[in-house]
């Protein structure tokens, strides 16, 4: 179930990012408006599901303890809102494929963080994986030319910040999930992020009447599948998977984003950018194989 949840969520996340790019490019949707709107609606729907079908008491109980209330607020601002805004900003300045690939530097960041905290040991495979990530990003962003960037600098900055936010989002949620359902944690985190961003760009300040019908379809997809289900499934998978495993399996997101961007939006990708993409996927395969090997060794020892 954990594998199914994270894989499904990752695919919706990747395609949702590409659909958001379509909204930015063709319908001039503003990033602040989209992020605040999708967070508020998706958060409300998740809490509604919790209220009608699961333990409704948890919705308010999580706020009754200072520690969990502080953790939830921190997760909502530095996790949910940060990863949403930085990812969408990177898409707006560049494209969904590059933004998503940059975001998946997160597994390498998680490894480095856990190593510094002495919660894991840095292995030769981890070093190779991190090196692949750096080479892959260089080729992806420059297309093999040192003289200029093939991706606008703001898109790179936002993309790297998105990776850091995703790493924090993955690690920080674990402690809350020990006591509360994922619907409560993700739903409230979305509401917190959406409310805060509403002070920057209120959701009602947009002329939706002028949008064509297909734009509404794209908005519904981004809110329901690219936000509500994607984040819910991703966090729910942490109930049965480790953060490192979830972040690795979530790499179907960049694959979905790249394929959708290249073949649906007709974005061009140079040969070196494809090689860079292969390097980043190589990073993921090495980390995943390393995890599998360590599990097999552990089971034999036991």
Short mmCIF file of C-alpha atoms in Angstrom, two decimals:
data_model
loop_
_atom_site.label_atom_id
_atom_site.label_comp_id
_atom_site.label_asym_id
_atom_site.label_seq_id
_atom_site.Cartn_x
_atom_site.Cartn_y
_atom_site.Cartn_z
CA UNK A 1 0.00 0.00 0.00
CA UNK A 2 2.85 2.38 0.82
CA UNK A 3 4.39 1.79 -2.61
CA UNK A 4 1.05 2.32 -4.36
CA UNK A 5 0.36 5.55 -2.48
CA UNK A 6 3.72 7.22 -3.09
CA UNK A 7 3.88 6.16 -6.75
CA UNK A 8 0.32 7.37 -7.48
CA UNK A 9 0.91 10.60 -5.60
CA UNK A 10 4.20 11.22 -7.41
CA UNK A 11 2.64 10.77 -10.85
CA UNK A 12 -0.21 13.16 -10.03
CA UNK A 13 2.34 15.60 -8.60
CA UNK A 14 4.44 15.56 -11.78
CA UNK A 15 1.53 15.85 -14.21
CA UNK A 16 -0.07 18.48 -11.98
CA UNK A 17 3.05 20.62 -12.27
CA UNK A 18 2.90 20.44 -16.05
CA UNK A 19 -0.78 21.37 -16.04
CA UNK A 20 0.09 24.35 -13.79
CA UNK A 21 2.69 25.42 -16.37
CA UNK A 22 -0.08 25.35 -18.99
CA UNK A 23 -2.15 27.67 -16.78
CA UNK A 24 0.77 30.08 -16.33
CA UNK A 25 1.66 30.19 -20.02
CA UNK A 26 -1.71 30.16 -21.79
CA UNK A 27 -4.09 31.75 -19.28
CA UNK A 28 -1.81 34.14 -17.35
CA UNK A 29 -2.76 32.61 -14.00
CA UNK A 30 -0.68 34.24 -11.23
CA UNK A 31 1.43 31.87 -9.12
CA UNK A 32 0.43 33.37 -5.75
CA UNK A 33 -3.25 33.05 -6.60
CA UNK A 34 -2.92 29.44 -7.77
CA UNK A 35 -0.93 28.33 -4.72
CA UNK A 36 -3.26 30.00 -2.17
CA UNK A 37 -6.40 28.75 -3.93
CA UNK A 38 -5.28 25.16 -4.39
CA UNK A 39 -4.06 24.93 -0.78
CA UNK A 40 -7.26 26.30 0.72
CA UNK A 41 -9.62 24.16 -1.36
CA UNK A 42 -7.55 20.97 -1.11
CA UNK A 43 -7.02 21.46 2.63
CA UNK A 44 -10.73 21.97 3.24
CA UNK A 45 -11.58 18.83 1.25
CA UNK A 46 -9.06 16.71 3.15
CA UNK A 47 -10.38 17.85 6.53
CA UNK A 48 -13.91 17.18 5.28
CA UNK A 49 -12.97 13.60 4.39
CA UNK A 50 -11.51 13.22 7.90
CA UNK A 51 -14.68 14.64 9.48
CA UNK A 52 -17.17 12.41 7.65
CA UNK A 53 -15.24 9.16 7.27
CA UNK A 54 -12.56 8.97 9.96
CA UNK A 55 -11.92 10.11 13.53
CA UNK A 56 -13.28 13.68 13.49
CA UNK A 57 -11.99 14.40 17.01
CA UNK A 58 -8.42 14.58 15.70
CA UNK A 59 -9.24 17.70 13.67
CA UNK A 60 -9.33 19.85 16.81
CA UNK A 61 -7.27 17.64 19.13
CA UNK A 62 -4.09 18.42 17.22
CA UNK A 63 -4.42 22.08 18.31
CA UNK A 64 -4.97 21.31 22.00
CA UNK A 65 -1.32 20.54 22.71
CA UNK A 66 1.26 23.32 22.38
CA UNK A 67 3.93 20.98 20.99
CA UNK A 68 1.83 19.51 18.20
CA UNK A 69 0.26 22.90 17.42
CA UNK A 70 3.74 24.39 17.00
CA UNK A 71 4.89 21.44 14.89
CA UNK A 72 1.83 21.67 12.67
CA UNK A 73 2.27 25.40 12.14
CA UNK A 74 5.95 24.92 11.31
CA UNK A 75 5.11 22.09 8.92
CA UNK A 76 2.41 24.19 7.26
CA UNK A 77 4.68 27.19 6.68
CA UNK A 78 8.18 25.75 6.15
CA UNK A 79 6.97 22.46 4.67
CA UNK A 80 3.69 22.67 2.79
CA UNK A 81 3.65 26.34 1.81
CA UNK A 82 7.38 26.44 1.09
CA UNK A 83 7.42 23.38 -1.17
CA UNK A 84 4.26 24.52 -2.99
CA UNK A 85 5.36 28.09 -3.59
CA UNK A 86 8.98 27.41 -4.54
CA UNK A 87 7.98 24.62 -6.94
CA UNK A 88 5.33 26.72 -8.67
CA UNK A 89 7.65 29.73 -8.85
CA UNK A 90 10.32 27.56 -10.50
CA UNK A 91 7.76 26.37 -13.05
CA UNK A 92 6.62 29.91 -13.76
CA UNK A 93 10.18 31.11 -14.42
CA UNK A 94 11.27 27.96 -16.28
CA UNK A 95 9.25 24.83 -16.98
CA UNK A 96 7.72 21.90 -15.09
CA UNK A 97 10.34 19.36 -16.21
CA UNK A 98 13.36 21.32 -14.93
CA UNK A 99 11.55 22.44 -11.77
CA UNK A 100 10.62 18.87 -10.90
CA UNK A 101 14.07 17.47 -11.64
CA UNK A 102 15.69 20.14 -9.47
CA UNK A 103 13.22 19.34 -6.71
CA UNK A 104 14.47 15.77 -6.71
CA UNK A 105 17.83 16.78 -5.39
CA UNK A 106 15.90 16.27 -2.15
CA UNK A 107 17.00 12.61 -1.64
CA UNK A 108 20.65 13.68 -1.79
CA UNK A 109 19.92 16.50 0.67
CA UNK A 110 18.23 14.03 3.03
CA UNK A 111 21.27 11.74 2.91
CA UNK A 112 23.66 14.62 3.65
CA UNK A 113 21.47 15.84 6.52
CA UNK A 114 21.14 12.38 8.08
CA UNK A 115 24.90 11.89 7.74
CA UNK A 116 25.65 15.18 9.49
CA UNK A 117 23.19 14.24 12.25
CA UNK A 118 24.98 10.86 12.46
CA UNK A 119 21.72 9.02 11.83
CA UNK A 120 23.24 7.22 8.86
CA UNK A 121 26.72 6.48 7.49
CA UNK A 122 27.88 8.01 4.20
CA UNK A 123 28.73 5.10 1.89
CA UNK A 124 30.70 5.12 -1.40
CA UNK A 125 27.38 4.61 -3.22
CA UNK A 126 26.00 7.74 -1.55
CA UNK A 127 29.04 9.72 -2.73
CA UNK A 128 28.57 8.45 -6.30
CA UNK A 129 24.87 9.28 -6.10
CA UNK A 130 25.49 12.85 -4.93
CA UNK A 131 28.15 13.32 -7.64
CA UNK A 132 25.66 12.13 -10.24
CA UNK A 133 23.15 14.64 -8.91
CA UNK A 134 25.62 17.52 -9.32
CA UNK A 135 26.66 16.44 -12.82
CA UNK A 136 23.06 15.88 -13.80
CA UNK A 137 21.99 19.32 -12.60
CA UNK A 138 24.93 20.98 -14.40
CA UNK A 139 24.00 19.36 -17.72
CA UNK A 140 20.31 19.94 -17.17
CA UNK A 141 20.75 23.65 -16.50
CA UNK A 142 23.51 24.47 -18.99
CA UNK A 143 22.84 21.92 -21.77
CA UNK A 144 26.62 21.36 -21.85
CA UNK A 145 27.59 25.02 -22.32
CA UNK A 146 29.42 26.80 -19.49
CA UNK A 147 28.99 30.19 -21.17
CA UNK A 148 25.26 30.41 -20.57
CA UNK A 149 22.40 28.80 -18.71
CA UNK A 150 19.68 27.05 -20.69
CA UNK A 151 17.31 27.74 -17.80
CA UNK A 152 16.63 31.20 -16.30
CA UNK A 153 18.48 31.80 -13.03
CA UNK A 154 15.29 32.48 -11.01
CA UNK A 155 13.96 29.06 -12.05
CA UNK A 156 17.16 27.44 -10.75
CA UNK A 157 17.10 29.29 -7.43
CA UNK A 158 13.44 28.45 -6.83
CA UNK A 159 14.04 24.85 -7.91
CA UNK A 160 16.90 24.33 -5.44
CA UNK A 161 14.83 25.94 -2.68
CA UNK A 162 12.03 23.56 -3.64
CA UNK A 163 14.38 20.60 -3.14
CA UNK A 164 15.31 21.85 0.32
CA UNK A 165 11.65 22.37 1.17
CA UNK A 166 10.75 18.85 0.02
CA UNK A 167 13.57 17.38 2.13
CA UNK A 168 12.26 19.25 5.19
CA UNK A 169 8.66 18.31 4.32
CA UNK A 170 9.55 14.60 4.15
CA UNK A 171 11.58 14.49 7.36
CA UNK A 172 9.51 16.77 9.56
CA UNK A 173 6.14 15.09 8.99
CA UNK A 174 7.19 11.77 10.53
CA UNK A 175 6.76 12.78 14.18
CA UNK A 176 3.25 14.18 13.61
CA UNK A 177 2.13 11.04 11.79
CA UNK A 178 2.85 8.98 14.89
CA UNK A 179 -0.15 10.53 16.63
CA UNK A 180 -2.49 11.90 13.94
CA UNK A 181 -3.98 10.76 10.63
CA UNK A 182 -2.31 12.00 7.47
CA UNK A 183 -5.58 13.69 6.43
CA UNK A 184 -5.44 15.89 9.54
CA UNK A 185 -1.74 16.74 9.18
CA UNK A 186 -1.85 17.49 5.45
CA UNK A 187 -5.27 19.15 5.54
CA UNK A 188 -4.35 21.62 8.29
CA UNK A 189 -0.91 22.24 6.76
CA UNK A 190 -2.60 23.23 3.49
CA UNK A 191 -5.08 25.46 5.29
CA UNK A 192 -2.28 27.20 7.19
CA UNK A 193 -0.24 27.77 4.02
CA UNK A 194 -3.28 28.92 2.06
CA UNK A 195 -4.44 31.37 4.74
CA UNK A 196 -0.98 32.95 5.08
CA UNK A 197 -0.56 33.33 1.31
CA UNK A 198 -4.07 34.79 1.03
CA UNK A 199 -2.73 37.95 2.65
CA UNK A 200 -0.41 38.30 -0.35
CA UNK A 201 -2.93 37.36 -3.03
CA UNK A 202 -6.54 36.71 -1.89
CA UNK A 203 -8.14 33.83 -3.85
CA UNK A 204 -11.19 35.93 -4.77
CA UNK A 205 -9.10 38.56 -6.61
CA UNK A 206 -9.31 37.03 -10.09
CA UNK A 207 -11.73 37.23 -12.99
CA UNK A 208 -12.65 33.56 -13.44
CA UNK A 209 -15.55 34.38 -15.77
CA UNK A 210 -13.15 35.28 -18.59
CA UNK A 211 -11.45 31.87 -18.50
CA UNK A 212 -12.47 29.23 -21.08
CA UNK A 213 -13.91 25.88 -20.01
CA UNK A 214 -10.64 23.98 -20.50
CA UNK A 215 -8.93 26.30 -18.01
CA UNK A 216 -11.47 25.23 -15.36
CA UNK A 217 -10.71 21.60 -16.13
CA UNK A 218 -6.98 22.26 -15.66
CA UNK A 219 -7.65 24.10 -12.38
CA UNK A 220 -9.77 21.23 -11.05
CA UNK A 221 -7.05 18.72 -11.97
CA UNK A 222 -4.32 20.79 -10.27
CA UNK A 223 -6.39 21.22 -7.09
CA UNK A 224 -7.82 17.71 -6.75
CA UNK A 225 -5.19 15.43 -8.26
CA UNK A 226 -2.03 17.56 -8.33
CA UNK A 227 -2.52 18.87 -4.78
CA UNK A 228 -5.09 17.09 -2.60
CA UNK A 229 -4.48 13.48 -3.64
CA UNK A 230 -0.77 13.92 -4.42
CA UNK A 231 0.17 15.38 -1.02
CA UNK A 232 -2.22 13.14 0.90
CA UNK A 233 -0.87 9.95 -0.69
CA UNK A 234 2.76 11.07 -0.33
CA UNK A 235 2.42 11.77 3.39
CA UNK A 236 0.23 8.70 3.99
CA UNK A 237 3.00 6.52 2.53
CA UNK A 238 5.24 7.61 5.43
CA UNK A 239 3.03 5.49 7.70
CA UNK A 240 4.61 2.35 6.22
CA UNK A 241 7.77 3.60 4.46
CA UNK A 242 10.90 5.38 5.67
CA UNK A 243 11.46 9.01 4.56
CA UNK A 244 14.39 7.91 2.40
CA UNK A 245 12.25 5.27 0.70
CA UNK A 246 9.37 7.68 0.12
CA UNK A 247 11.64 10.33 -1.41
CA UNK A 248 13.22 7.72 -3.70
CA UNK A 249 9.95 6.21 -4.89
CA UNK A 250 8.63 9.73 -5.42
CA UNK A 251 11.02 10.12 -8.34
CA UNK A 252 8.31 8.96 -10.69
CA UNK A 253 7.25 12.60 -10.35
CA UNK A 254 10.10 14.00 -12.50
CA UNK A 255 9.60 11.22 -15.05
CA UNK A 256 5.91 12.14 -15.34
CA UNK A 257 6.76 15.86 -15.49
CA UNK A 258 9.45 15.43 -18.16
CA UNK A 259 7.28 13.24 -20.38
CA UNK A 260 4.25 15.53 -20.03
CA UNK A 261 6.33 18.67 -20.65
CA UNK A 262 8.15 17.34 -23.70
CA UNK A 263 5.30 15.48 -25.40
CA UNK A 264 2.23 17.48 -24.30
CA UNK A 265 3.59 21.04 -24.03
CA UNK A 266 6.17 20.44 -26.78
CA UNK A 267 9.04 21.91 -24.73
CA UNK A 268 12.43 21.26 -26.34
CA UNK A 269 15.08 19.29 -24.44
CA UNK A 270 18.70 19.26 -25.65
CA UNK A 271 20.84 16.11 -25.80
CA UNK A 272 22.91 17.17 -22.78
CA UNK A 273 19.75 17.89 -20.83
CA UNK A 274 18.57 14.35 -21.53
CA UNK A 275 21.96 13.07 -20.32
CA UNK A 276 21.56 15.22 -17.20
CA UNK A 277 18.11 13.74 -16.68
CA UNK A 278 19.60 10.25 -16.99
CA UNK A 279 22.23 11.15 -14.36
CA UNK A 280 19.56 12.21 -11.88
CA UNK A 281 17.60 9.03 -12.47
CA UNK A 282 20.88 7.14 -12.08
CA UNK A 283 21.23 8.78 -8.68
CA UNK A 284 17.83 7.46 -7.68
CA UNK A 285 18.52 3.93 -8.93
CA UNK A 286 21.79 3.78 -6.99
CA UNK A 287 20.12 4.95 -3.79
CA UNK A 288 17.21 2.55 -4.27
CA UNK A 289 19.54 -0.39 -4.98
CA UNK A 290 21.63 0.51 -1.95
CA UNK A 291 18.48 0.48 0.20
CA UNK A 292 17.41 -2.88 -1.21
CA UNK A 293 20.87 -4.39 -0.58
CA UNK A 294 20.96 -3.14 3.00
CA UNK A 295 17.55 -4.70 3.66
CA UNK A 296 18.64 -8.06 2.23
CA UNK A 297 21.81 -8.01 4.31
CA UNK A 298 19.83 -7.17 7.43
CA UNK A 299 17.36 -9.99 6.87
CA UNK A 300 20.18 -12.51 6.32
CA UNK A 301 21.89 -11.34 9.50
CA UNK A 302 18.68 -11.70 11.48
#
